[in-house]
mmCIF file of C-alpha atoms in Angstrom:
data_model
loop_
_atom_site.group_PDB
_atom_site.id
_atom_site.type_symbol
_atom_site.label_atom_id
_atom_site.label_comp_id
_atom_site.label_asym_id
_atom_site.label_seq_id
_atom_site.Cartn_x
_atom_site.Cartn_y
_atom_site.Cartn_z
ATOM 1 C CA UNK K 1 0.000 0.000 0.000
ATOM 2 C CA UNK K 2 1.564 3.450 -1.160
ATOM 3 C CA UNK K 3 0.093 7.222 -0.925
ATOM 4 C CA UNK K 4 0.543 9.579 -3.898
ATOM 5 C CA UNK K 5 3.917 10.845 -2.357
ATOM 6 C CA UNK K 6 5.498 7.569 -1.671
ATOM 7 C CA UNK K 7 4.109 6.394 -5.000
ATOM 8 C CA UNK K 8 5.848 8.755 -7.435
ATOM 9 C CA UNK K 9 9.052 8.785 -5.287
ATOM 10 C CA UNK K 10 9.357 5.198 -5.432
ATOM 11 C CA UNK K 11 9.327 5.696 -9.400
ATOM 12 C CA UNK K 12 12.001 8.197 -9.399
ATOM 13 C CA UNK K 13 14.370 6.366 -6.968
ATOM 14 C CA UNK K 14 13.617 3.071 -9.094
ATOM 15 C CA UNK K 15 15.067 4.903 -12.449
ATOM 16 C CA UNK K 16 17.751 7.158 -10.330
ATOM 17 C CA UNK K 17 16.586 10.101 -10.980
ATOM 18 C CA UNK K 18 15.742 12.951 -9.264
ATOM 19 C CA UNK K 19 11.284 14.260 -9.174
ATOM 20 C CA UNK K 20 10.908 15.428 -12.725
ATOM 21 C CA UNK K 21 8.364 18.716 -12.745
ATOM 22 C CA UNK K 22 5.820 16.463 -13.884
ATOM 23 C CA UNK K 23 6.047 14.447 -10.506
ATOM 24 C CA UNK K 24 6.823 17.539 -8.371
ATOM 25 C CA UNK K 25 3.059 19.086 -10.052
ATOM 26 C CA UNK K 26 1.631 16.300 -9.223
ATOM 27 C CA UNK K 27 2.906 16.232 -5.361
ATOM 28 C CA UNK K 28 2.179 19.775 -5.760
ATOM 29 C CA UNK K 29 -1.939 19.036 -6.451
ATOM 30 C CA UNK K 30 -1.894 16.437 -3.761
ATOM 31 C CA UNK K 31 -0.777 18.829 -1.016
ATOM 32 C CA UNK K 32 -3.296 21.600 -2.289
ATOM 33 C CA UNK K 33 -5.998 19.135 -2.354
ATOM 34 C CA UNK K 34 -5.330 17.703 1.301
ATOM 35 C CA UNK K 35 -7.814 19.852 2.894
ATOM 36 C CA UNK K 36 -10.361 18.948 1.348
ATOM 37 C CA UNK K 37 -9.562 15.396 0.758
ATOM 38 C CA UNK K 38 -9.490 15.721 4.924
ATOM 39 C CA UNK K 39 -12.745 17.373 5.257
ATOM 40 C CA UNK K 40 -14.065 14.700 2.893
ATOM 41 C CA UNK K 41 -13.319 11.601 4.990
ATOM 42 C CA UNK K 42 -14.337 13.444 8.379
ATOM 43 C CA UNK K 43 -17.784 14.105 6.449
ATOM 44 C CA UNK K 44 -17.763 10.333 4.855
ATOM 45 C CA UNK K 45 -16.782 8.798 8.681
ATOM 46 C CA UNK K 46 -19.717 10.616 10.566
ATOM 47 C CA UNK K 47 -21.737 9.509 7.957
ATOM 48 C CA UNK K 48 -21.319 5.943 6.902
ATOM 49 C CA UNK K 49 -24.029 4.205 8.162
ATOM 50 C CA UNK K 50 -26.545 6.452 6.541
ATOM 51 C CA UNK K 51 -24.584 7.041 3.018
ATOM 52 C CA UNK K 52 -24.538 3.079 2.476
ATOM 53 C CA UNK K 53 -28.008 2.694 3.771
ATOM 54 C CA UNK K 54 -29.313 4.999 1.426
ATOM 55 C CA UNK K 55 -27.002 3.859 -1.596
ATOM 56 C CA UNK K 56 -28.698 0.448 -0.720
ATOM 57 C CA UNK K 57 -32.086 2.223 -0.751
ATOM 58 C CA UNK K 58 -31.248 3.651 -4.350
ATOM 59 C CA UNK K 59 -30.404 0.862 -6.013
ATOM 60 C CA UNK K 60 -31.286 -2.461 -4.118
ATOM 61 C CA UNK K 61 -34.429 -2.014 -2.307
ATOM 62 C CA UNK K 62 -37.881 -3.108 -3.890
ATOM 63 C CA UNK K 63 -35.686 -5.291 -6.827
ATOM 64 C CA UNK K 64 -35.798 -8.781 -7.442
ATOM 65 C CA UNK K 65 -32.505 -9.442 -5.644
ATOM 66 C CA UNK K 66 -34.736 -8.359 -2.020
ATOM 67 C CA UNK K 67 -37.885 -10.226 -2.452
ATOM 68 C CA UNK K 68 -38.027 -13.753 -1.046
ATOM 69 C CA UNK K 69 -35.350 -16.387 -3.165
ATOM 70 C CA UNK K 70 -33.102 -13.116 -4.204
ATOM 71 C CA UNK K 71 -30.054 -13.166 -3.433
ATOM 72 C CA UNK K 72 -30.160 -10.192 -0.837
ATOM 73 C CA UNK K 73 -33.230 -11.875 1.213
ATOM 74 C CA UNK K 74 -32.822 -12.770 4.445
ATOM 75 C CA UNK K 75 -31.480 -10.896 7.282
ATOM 76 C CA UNK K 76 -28.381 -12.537 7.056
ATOM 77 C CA UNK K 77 -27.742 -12.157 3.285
ATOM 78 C CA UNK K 78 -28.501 -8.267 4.104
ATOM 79 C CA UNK K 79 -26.137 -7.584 6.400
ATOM 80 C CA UNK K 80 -23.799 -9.268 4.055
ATOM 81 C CA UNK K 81 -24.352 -7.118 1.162
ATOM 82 C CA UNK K 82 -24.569 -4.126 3.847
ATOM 83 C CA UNK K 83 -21.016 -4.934 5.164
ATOM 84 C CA UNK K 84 -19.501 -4.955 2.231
ATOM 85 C CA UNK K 85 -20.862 -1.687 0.951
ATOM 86 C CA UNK K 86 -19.135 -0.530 4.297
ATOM 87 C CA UNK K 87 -16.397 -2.138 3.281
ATOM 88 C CA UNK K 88 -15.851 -0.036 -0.151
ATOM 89 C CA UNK K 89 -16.977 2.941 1.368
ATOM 90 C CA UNK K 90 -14.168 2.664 4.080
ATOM 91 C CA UNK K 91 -11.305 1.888 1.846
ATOM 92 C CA UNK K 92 -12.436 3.939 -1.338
ATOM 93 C CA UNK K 93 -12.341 6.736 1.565
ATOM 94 C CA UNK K 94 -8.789 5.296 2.436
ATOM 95 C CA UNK K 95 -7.742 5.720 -1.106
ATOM 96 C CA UNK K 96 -8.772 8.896 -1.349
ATOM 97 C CA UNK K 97 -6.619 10.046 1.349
ATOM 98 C CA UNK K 98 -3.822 8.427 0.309
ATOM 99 C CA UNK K 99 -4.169 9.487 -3.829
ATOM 100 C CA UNK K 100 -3.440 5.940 -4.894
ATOM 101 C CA UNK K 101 -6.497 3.175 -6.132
ATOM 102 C CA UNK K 102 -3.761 0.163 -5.353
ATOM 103 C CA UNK K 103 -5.092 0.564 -2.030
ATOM 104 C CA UNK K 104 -8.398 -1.057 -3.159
ATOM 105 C CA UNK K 105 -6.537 -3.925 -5.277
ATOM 106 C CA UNK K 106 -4.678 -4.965 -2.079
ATOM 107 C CA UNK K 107 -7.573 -4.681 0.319
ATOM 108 C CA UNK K 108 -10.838 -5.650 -1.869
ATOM 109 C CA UNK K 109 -10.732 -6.148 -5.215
ATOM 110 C CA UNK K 110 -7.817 -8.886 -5.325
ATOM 111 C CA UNK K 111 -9.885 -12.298 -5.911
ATOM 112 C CA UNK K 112 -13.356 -10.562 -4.723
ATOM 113 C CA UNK K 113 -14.724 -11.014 -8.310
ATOM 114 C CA UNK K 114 -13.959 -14.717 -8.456
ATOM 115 C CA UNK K 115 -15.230 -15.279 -4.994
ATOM 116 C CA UNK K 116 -18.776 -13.265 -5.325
ATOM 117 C CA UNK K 117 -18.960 -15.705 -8.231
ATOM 118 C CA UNK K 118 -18.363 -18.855 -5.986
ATOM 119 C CA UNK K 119 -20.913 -17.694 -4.158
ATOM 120 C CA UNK K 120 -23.757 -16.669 -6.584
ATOM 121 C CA UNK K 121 -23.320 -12.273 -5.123
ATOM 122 C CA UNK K 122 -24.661 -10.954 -8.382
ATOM 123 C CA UNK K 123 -21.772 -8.574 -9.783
ATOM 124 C CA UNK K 124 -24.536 -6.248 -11.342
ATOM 125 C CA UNK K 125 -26.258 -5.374 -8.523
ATOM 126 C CA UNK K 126 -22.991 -4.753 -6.318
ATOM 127 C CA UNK K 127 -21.635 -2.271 -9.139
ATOM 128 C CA UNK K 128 -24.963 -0.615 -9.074
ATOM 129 C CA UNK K 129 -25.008 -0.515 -5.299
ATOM 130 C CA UNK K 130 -21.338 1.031 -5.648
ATOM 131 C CA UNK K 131 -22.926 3.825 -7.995
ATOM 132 C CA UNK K 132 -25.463 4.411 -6.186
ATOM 133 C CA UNK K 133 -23.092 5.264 -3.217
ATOM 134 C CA UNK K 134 -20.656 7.434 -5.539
ATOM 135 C CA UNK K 135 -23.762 9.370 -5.824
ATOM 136 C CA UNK K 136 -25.188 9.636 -2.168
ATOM 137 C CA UNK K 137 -21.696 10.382 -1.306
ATOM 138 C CA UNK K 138 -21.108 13.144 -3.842
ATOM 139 C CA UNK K 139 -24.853 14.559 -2.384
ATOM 140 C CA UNK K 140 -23.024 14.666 0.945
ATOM 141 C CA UNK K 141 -19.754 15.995 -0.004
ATOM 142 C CA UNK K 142 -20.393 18.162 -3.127
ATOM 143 C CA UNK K 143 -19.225 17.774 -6.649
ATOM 144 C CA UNK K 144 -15.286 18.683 -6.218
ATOM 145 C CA UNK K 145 -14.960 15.697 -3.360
ATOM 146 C CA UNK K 146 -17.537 13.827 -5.048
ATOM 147 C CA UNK K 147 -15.231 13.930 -8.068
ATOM 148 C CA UNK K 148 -12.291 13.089 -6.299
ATOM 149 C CA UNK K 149 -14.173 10.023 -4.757
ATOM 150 C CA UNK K 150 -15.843 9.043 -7.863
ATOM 151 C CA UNK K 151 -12.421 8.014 -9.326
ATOM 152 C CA UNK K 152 -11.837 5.663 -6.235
ATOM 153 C CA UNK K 153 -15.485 4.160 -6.884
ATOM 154 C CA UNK K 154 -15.288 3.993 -10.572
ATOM 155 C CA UNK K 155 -12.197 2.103 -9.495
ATOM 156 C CA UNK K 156 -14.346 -0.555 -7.661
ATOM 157 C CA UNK K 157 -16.947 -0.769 -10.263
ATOM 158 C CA UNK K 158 -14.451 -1.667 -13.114
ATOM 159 C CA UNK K 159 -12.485 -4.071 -10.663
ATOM 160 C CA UNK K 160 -15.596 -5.936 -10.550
ATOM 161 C CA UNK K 161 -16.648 -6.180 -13.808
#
């Protein structure tokens, strides 16, 4: 797991070189963006709970996948699918902070295709789930977070399909 920072100095060091002004702009538009990329996750951690109960609301609720024999129904199943929503939200909001989407390789995406498969989580529904909660979040955070955190949900969606 690397940050932004560690990320493109890593690169350099690799090669033997010193930060190219390409590198040192981008460093440069991390460290402007860190308070807001701050106030983001403070607004995203005192609201959790509600932004993946509502993204679940948005795009899961009243479907086939919630009625009796879907694959959301029963308690159980639910708090599955809710958990893992949490899960996302936590480390997309982890990626964020750090400027790097390898984050989410290492910590969810790595073999969680393959093993929804195994057992029958329909990978539609999820991504639209994970939509859903780019867009509840962006509601929360406005559109220049919401960007930012779109990239690292996008991210998700796309490591899932």
């Amino acid at each position: 797991m690397q940050d932004a920072i560690t990320a493109l100095i890593n690169s350099s060091d690799v090669q033997g070189r010193y930060l190219d002004n390409a590198s040192v702009q981008k460093l440069k538009s991390y460290f402007e963006s860190g308070e807001m990329r701050a106030r983001t996750a403070i607004a995203i951690s005192a609201n959790a709970t509600s932004l993946v109960t509502r993204a679940v609301a948005q795009s899961l609720m009243y479907t086939d996948i919630t009625a009796p024999g879907g694959n959301m129904y029963t308690c159980r199943r639910y708090a599955a699918c809710i958990r893992d929503l949490d899960y996302f939200l936590r480390y997309a909001t982890y990626a964020m902070l750090a400027g790097d989407p390898s984050i989410l390789d290492e910590r969810i995406l790595n073999g969680l295709r393959e093993t929804y498969n195994s057992l029958g989580v329909p990978i539609g529904a999820t991504i639209r789930a994970v939509q859903a909660m780019k867009d509840v979040t962006t509601d929360l955070v406005g559109a220049e977070a919401g960007k930012e955190m779109g990239v690292y949900f996008d991210y998700i969606a796309a490591g899932l399909s």
